[in-house]
Short mmCIF file of C-alpha atoms in Angstrom, two decimals:
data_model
loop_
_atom_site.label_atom_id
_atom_site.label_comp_id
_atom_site.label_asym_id
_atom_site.label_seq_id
_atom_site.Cartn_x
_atom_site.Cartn_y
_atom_site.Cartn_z
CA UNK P 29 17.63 -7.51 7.28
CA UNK P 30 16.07 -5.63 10.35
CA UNK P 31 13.02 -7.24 12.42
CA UNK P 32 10.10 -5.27 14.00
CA UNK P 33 7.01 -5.53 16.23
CA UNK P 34 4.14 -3.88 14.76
CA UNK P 35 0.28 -3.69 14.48
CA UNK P 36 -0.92 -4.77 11.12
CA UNK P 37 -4.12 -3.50 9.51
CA UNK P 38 -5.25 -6.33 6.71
CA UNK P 39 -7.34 -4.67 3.89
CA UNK P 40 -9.11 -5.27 0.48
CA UNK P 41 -5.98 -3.37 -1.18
CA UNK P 42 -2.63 -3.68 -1.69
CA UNK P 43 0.21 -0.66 -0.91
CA UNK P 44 3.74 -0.42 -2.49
CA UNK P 45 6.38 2.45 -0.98
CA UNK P 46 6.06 5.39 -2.11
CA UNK P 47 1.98 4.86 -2.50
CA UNK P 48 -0.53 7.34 -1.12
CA UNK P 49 -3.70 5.64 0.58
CA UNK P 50 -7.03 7.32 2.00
CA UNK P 51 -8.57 5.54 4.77
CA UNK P 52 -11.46 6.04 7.12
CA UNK P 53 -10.89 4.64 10.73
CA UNK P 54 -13.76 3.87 13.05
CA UNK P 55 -13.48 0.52 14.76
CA UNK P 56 -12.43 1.06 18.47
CA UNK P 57 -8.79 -1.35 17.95
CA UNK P 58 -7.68 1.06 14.91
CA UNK P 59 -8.64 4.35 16.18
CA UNK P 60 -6.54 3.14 19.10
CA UNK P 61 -3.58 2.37 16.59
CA UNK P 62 -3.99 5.25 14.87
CA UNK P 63 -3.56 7.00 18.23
CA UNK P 64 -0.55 5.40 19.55
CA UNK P 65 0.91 5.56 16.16
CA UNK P 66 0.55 8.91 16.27
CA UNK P 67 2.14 9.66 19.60
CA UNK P 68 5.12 7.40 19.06
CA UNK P 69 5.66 8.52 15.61
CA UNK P 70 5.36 5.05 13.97
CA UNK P 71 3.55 3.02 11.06
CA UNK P 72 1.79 -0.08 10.97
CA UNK P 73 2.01 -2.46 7.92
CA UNK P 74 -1.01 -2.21 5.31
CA UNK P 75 -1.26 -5.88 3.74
CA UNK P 76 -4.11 -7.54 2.19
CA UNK P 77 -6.66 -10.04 3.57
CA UNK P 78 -6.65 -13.64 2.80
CA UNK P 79 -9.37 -14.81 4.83
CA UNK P 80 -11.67 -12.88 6.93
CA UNK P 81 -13.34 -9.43 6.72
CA UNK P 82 -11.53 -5.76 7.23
CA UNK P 83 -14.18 -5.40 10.07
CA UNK P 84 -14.78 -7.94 13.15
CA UNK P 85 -12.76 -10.74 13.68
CA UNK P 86 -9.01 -10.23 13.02
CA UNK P 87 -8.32 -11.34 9.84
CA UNK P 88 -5.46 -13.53 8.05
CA UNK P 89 -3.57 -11.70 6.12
CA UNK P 90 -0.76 -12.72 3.01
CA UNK P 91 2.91 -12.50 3.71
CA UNK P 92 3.69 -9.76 2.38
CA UNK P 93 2.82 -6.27 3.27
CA UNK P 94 3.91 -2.27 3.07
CA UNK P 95 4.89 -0.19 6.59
CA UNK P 96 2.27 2.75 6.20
CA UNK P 97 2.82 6.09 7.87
CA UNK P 98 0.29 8.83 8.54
CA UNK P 99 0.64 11.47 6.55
CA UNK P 100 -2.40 13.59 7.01
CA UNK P 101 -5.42 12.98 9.09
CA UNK P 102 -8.79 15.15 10.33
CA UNK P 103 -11.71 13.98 12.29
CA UNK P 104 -15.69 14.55 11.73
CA UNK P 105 -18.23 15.22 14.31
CA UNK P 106 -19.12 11.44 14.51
CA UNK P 107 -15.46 10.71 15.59
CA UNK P 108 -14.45 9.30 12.31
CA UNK P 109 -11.32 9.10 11.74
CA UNK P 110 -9.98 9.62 8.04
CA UNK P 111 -6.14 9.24 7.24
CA UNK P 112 -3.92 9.01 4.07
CA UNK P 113 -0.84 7.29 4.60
CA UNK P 114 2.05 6.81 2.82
CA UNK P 115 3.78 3.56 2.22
CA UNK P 116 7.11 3.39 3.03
CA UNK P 117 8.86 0.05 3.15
CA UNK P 118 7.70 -3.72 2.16
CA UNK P 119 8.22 -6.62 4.81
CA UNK P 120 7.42 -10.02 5.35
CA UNK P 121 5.45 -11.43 8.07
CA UNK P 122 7.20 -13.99 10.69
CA UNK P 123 5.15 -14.49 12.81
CA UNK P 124 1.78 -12.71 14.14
CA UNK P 125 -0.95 -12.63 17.21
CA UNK P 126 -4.43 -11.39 17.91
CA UNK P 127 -4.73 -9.16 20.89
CA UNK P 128 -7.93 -9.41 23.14
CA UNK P 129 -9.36 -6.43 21.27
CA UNK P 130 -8.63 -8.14 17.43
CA UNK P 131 -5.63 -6.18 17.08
CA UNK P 132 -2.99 -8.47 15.16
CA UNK P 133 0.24 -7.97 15.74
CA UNK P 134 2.90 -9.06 13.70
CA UNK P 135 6.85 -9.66 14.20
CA UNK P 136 8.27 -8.97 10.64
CA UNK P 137 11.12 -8.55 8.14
CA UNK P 138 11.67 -5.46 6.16
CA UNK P 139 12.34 -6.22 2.68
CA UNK P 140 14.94 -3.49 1.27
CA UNK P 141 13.56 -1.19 -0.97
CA UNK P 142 13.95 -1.04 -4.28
CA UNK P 143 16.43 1.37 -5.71
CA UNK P 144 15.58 3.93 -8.68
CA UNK P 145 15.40 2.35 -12.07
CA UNK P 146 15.55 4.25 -15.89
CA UNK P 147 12.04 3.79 -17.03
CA UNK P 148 12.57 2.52 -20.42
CA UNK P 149 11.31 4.45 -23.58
CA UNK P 150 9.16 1.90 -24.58
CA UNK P 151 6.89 2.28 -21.00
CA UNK P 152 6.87 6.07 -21.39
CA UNK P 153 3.10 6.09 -22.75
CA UNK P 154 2.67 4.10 -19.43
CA UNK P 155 4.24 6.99 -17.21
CA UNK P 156 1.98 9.58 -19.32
CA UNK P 157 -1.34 7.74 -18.29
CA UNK P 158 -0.12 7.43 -14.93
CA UNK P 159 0.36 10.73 -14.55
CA UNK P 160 -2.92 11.45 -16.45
CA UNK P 161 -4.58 9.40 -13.74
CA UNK P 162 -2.79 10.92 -10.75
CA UNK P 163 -4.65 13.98 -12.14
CA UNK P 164 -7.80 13.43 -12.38
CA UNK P 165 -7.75 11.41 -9.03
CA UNK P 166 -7.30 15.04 -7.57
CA UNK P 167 -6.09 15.37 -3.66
CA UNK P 168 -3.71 13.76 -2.61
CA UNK P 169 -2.79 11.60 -5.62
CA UNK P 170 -2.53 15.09 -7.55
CA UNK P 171 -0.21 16.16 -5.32
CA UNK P 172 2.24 13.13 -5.12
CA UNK P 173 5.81 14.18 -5.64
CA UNK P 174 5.81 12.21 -9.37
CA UNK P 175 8.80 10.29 -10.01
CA UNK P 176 7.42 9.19 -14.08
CA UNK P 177 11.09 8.52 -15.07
CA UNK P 178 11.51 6.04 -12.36
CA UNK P 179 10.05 2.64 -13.71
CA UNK P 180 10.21 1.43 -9.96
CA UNK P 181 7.53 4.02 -8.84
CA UNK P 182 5.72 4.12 -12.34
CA UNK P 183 5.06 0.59 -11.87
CA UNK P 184 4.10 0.15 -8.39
CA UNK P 185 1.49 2.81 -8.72
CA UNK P 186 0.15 1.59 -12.04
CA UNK P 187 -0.45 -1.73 -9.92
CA UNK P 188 -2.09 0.10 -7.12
CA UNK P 189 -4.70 2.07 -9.30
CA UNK P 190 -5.48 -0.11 -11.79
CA UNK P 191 -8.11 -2.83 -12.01
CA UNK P 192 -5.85 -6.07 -11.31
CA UNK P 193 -6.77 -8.80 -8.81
CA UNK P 194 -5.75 -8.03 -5.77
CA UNK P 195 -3.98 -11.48 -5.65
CA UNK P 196 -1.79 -10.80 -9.01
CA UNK P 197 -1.65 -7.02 -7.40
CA UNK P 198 -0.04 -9.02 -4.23
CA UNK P 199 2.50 -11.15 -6.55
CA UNK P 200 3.57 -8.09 -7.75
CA UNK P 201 4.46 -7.01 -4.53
CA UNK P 202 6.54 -9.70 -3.95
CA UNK P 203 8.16 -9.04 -6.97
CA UNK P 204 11.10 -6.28 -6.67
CA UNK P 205 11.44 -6.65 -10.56
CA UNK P 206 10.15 -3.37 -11.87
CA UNK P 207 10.38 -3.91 -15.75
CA UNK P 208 8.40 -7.26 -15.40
CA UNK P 209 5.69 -5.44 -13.59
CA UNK P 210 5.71 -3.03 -16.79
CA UNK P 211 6.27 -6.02 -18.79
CA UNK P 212 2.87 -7.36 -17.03
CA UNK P 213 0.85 -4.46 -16.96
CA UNK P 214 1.55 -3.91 -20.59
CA UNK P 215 0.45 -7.76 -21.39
CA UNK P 216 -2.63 -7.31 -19.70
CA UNK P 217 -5.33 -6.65 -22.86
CA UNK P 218 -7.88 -5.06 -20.65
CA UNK P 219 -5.26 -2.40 -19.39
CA UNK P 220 -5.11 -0.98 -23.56
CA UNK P 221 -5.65 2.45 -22.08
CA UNK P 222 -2.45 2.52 -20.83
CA UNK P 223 -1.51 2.52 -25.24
#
């Protein structure tokens, strides 16, 4: 298991590898992330709040979290920033600080990814809403390289774009089981579009 240094961005969402996420920057400490991210060709880890706000005060953040990297990015006249990044590996948080400017910073563990996994025939209807989804999402979802015979991927973005709390959403993250996240998902009654 490798260790790294990075800046950590806690938000009201929760990213797997392989997930696409849209993102407007415009506090002062992340456009200055963003920026030296961008010049030393390196992600920050996307992982969602415990307590605190996204904006203000750095927040506290659960353990576990996904290293995001920029994919595509343009700026308005108002100096907004607006990303999508790409998640690329989980990790685990060992320890983390607050800079002067509410930056956290956070010494963590990657967590190995998970390796491609036979979606069985019994989640296909599953992979056909997800794609159905992807779809009608439109850029960039539409454009996602879609991996629907891979119940890893299925899975994780099923979790990502449907309406679960973000705490069982962050649980599944932990999890590197992908049949019992399709075994969740499909036990879920109010997810019976997904039949």
């Amino acid at each position: 298991m490798s260790s790294l240094n990075i800046p950590l961005f806690p938000l009201y969402t929760v990213l797997f590898p392989g997930g696409l996420l849209p993102l407007k920057i415009f506090e002062p400490r992340y456009l200055s992330m963003v920026s030296d991210c961008m010049k030393k060709d390196k992600g920050f880890g996307v992982c969602l709040i415990k307590e605190g706000k996204e904006a203000g005060e750095a927040a506290v953040p659960y353990p576990v979290g996904t290293i995001a990297k920029i994919v595509d990015w343009d700026k308005n006249e108002a100096d907004q920033l607006t990303l999508v990044v790409e998640g690329v590996q989980r990790f685990r948080i060992d320890r983390s600080a607050v800079r002067n400017d509410q930056l956290l910073i956070g010494d963590v563990t990657l967590i190995e990814n998970e390796k491609f996994h036979d979606l069985p025939n019994s989640y296909a209807h599953m992979a056909e809403a997800l794609e159905e989804i992807l779809t009608q999402l439109g850029r960039p979802f539409s454009t996602m390289n879609m991996k629907l015979g891979d119940a890893a991927w299925v899975s994780a973005r099923l979790v990502e774009l449907l309406p679960i709390p973000l705490l069982e959403k962050h649980s599944l993250l932990e999890s590197s089981d992908p049949i019992s996240r399709l075994e969740f998902l499909s036990a879920r009654t109010d997810l019976g579009m997904l039949e």
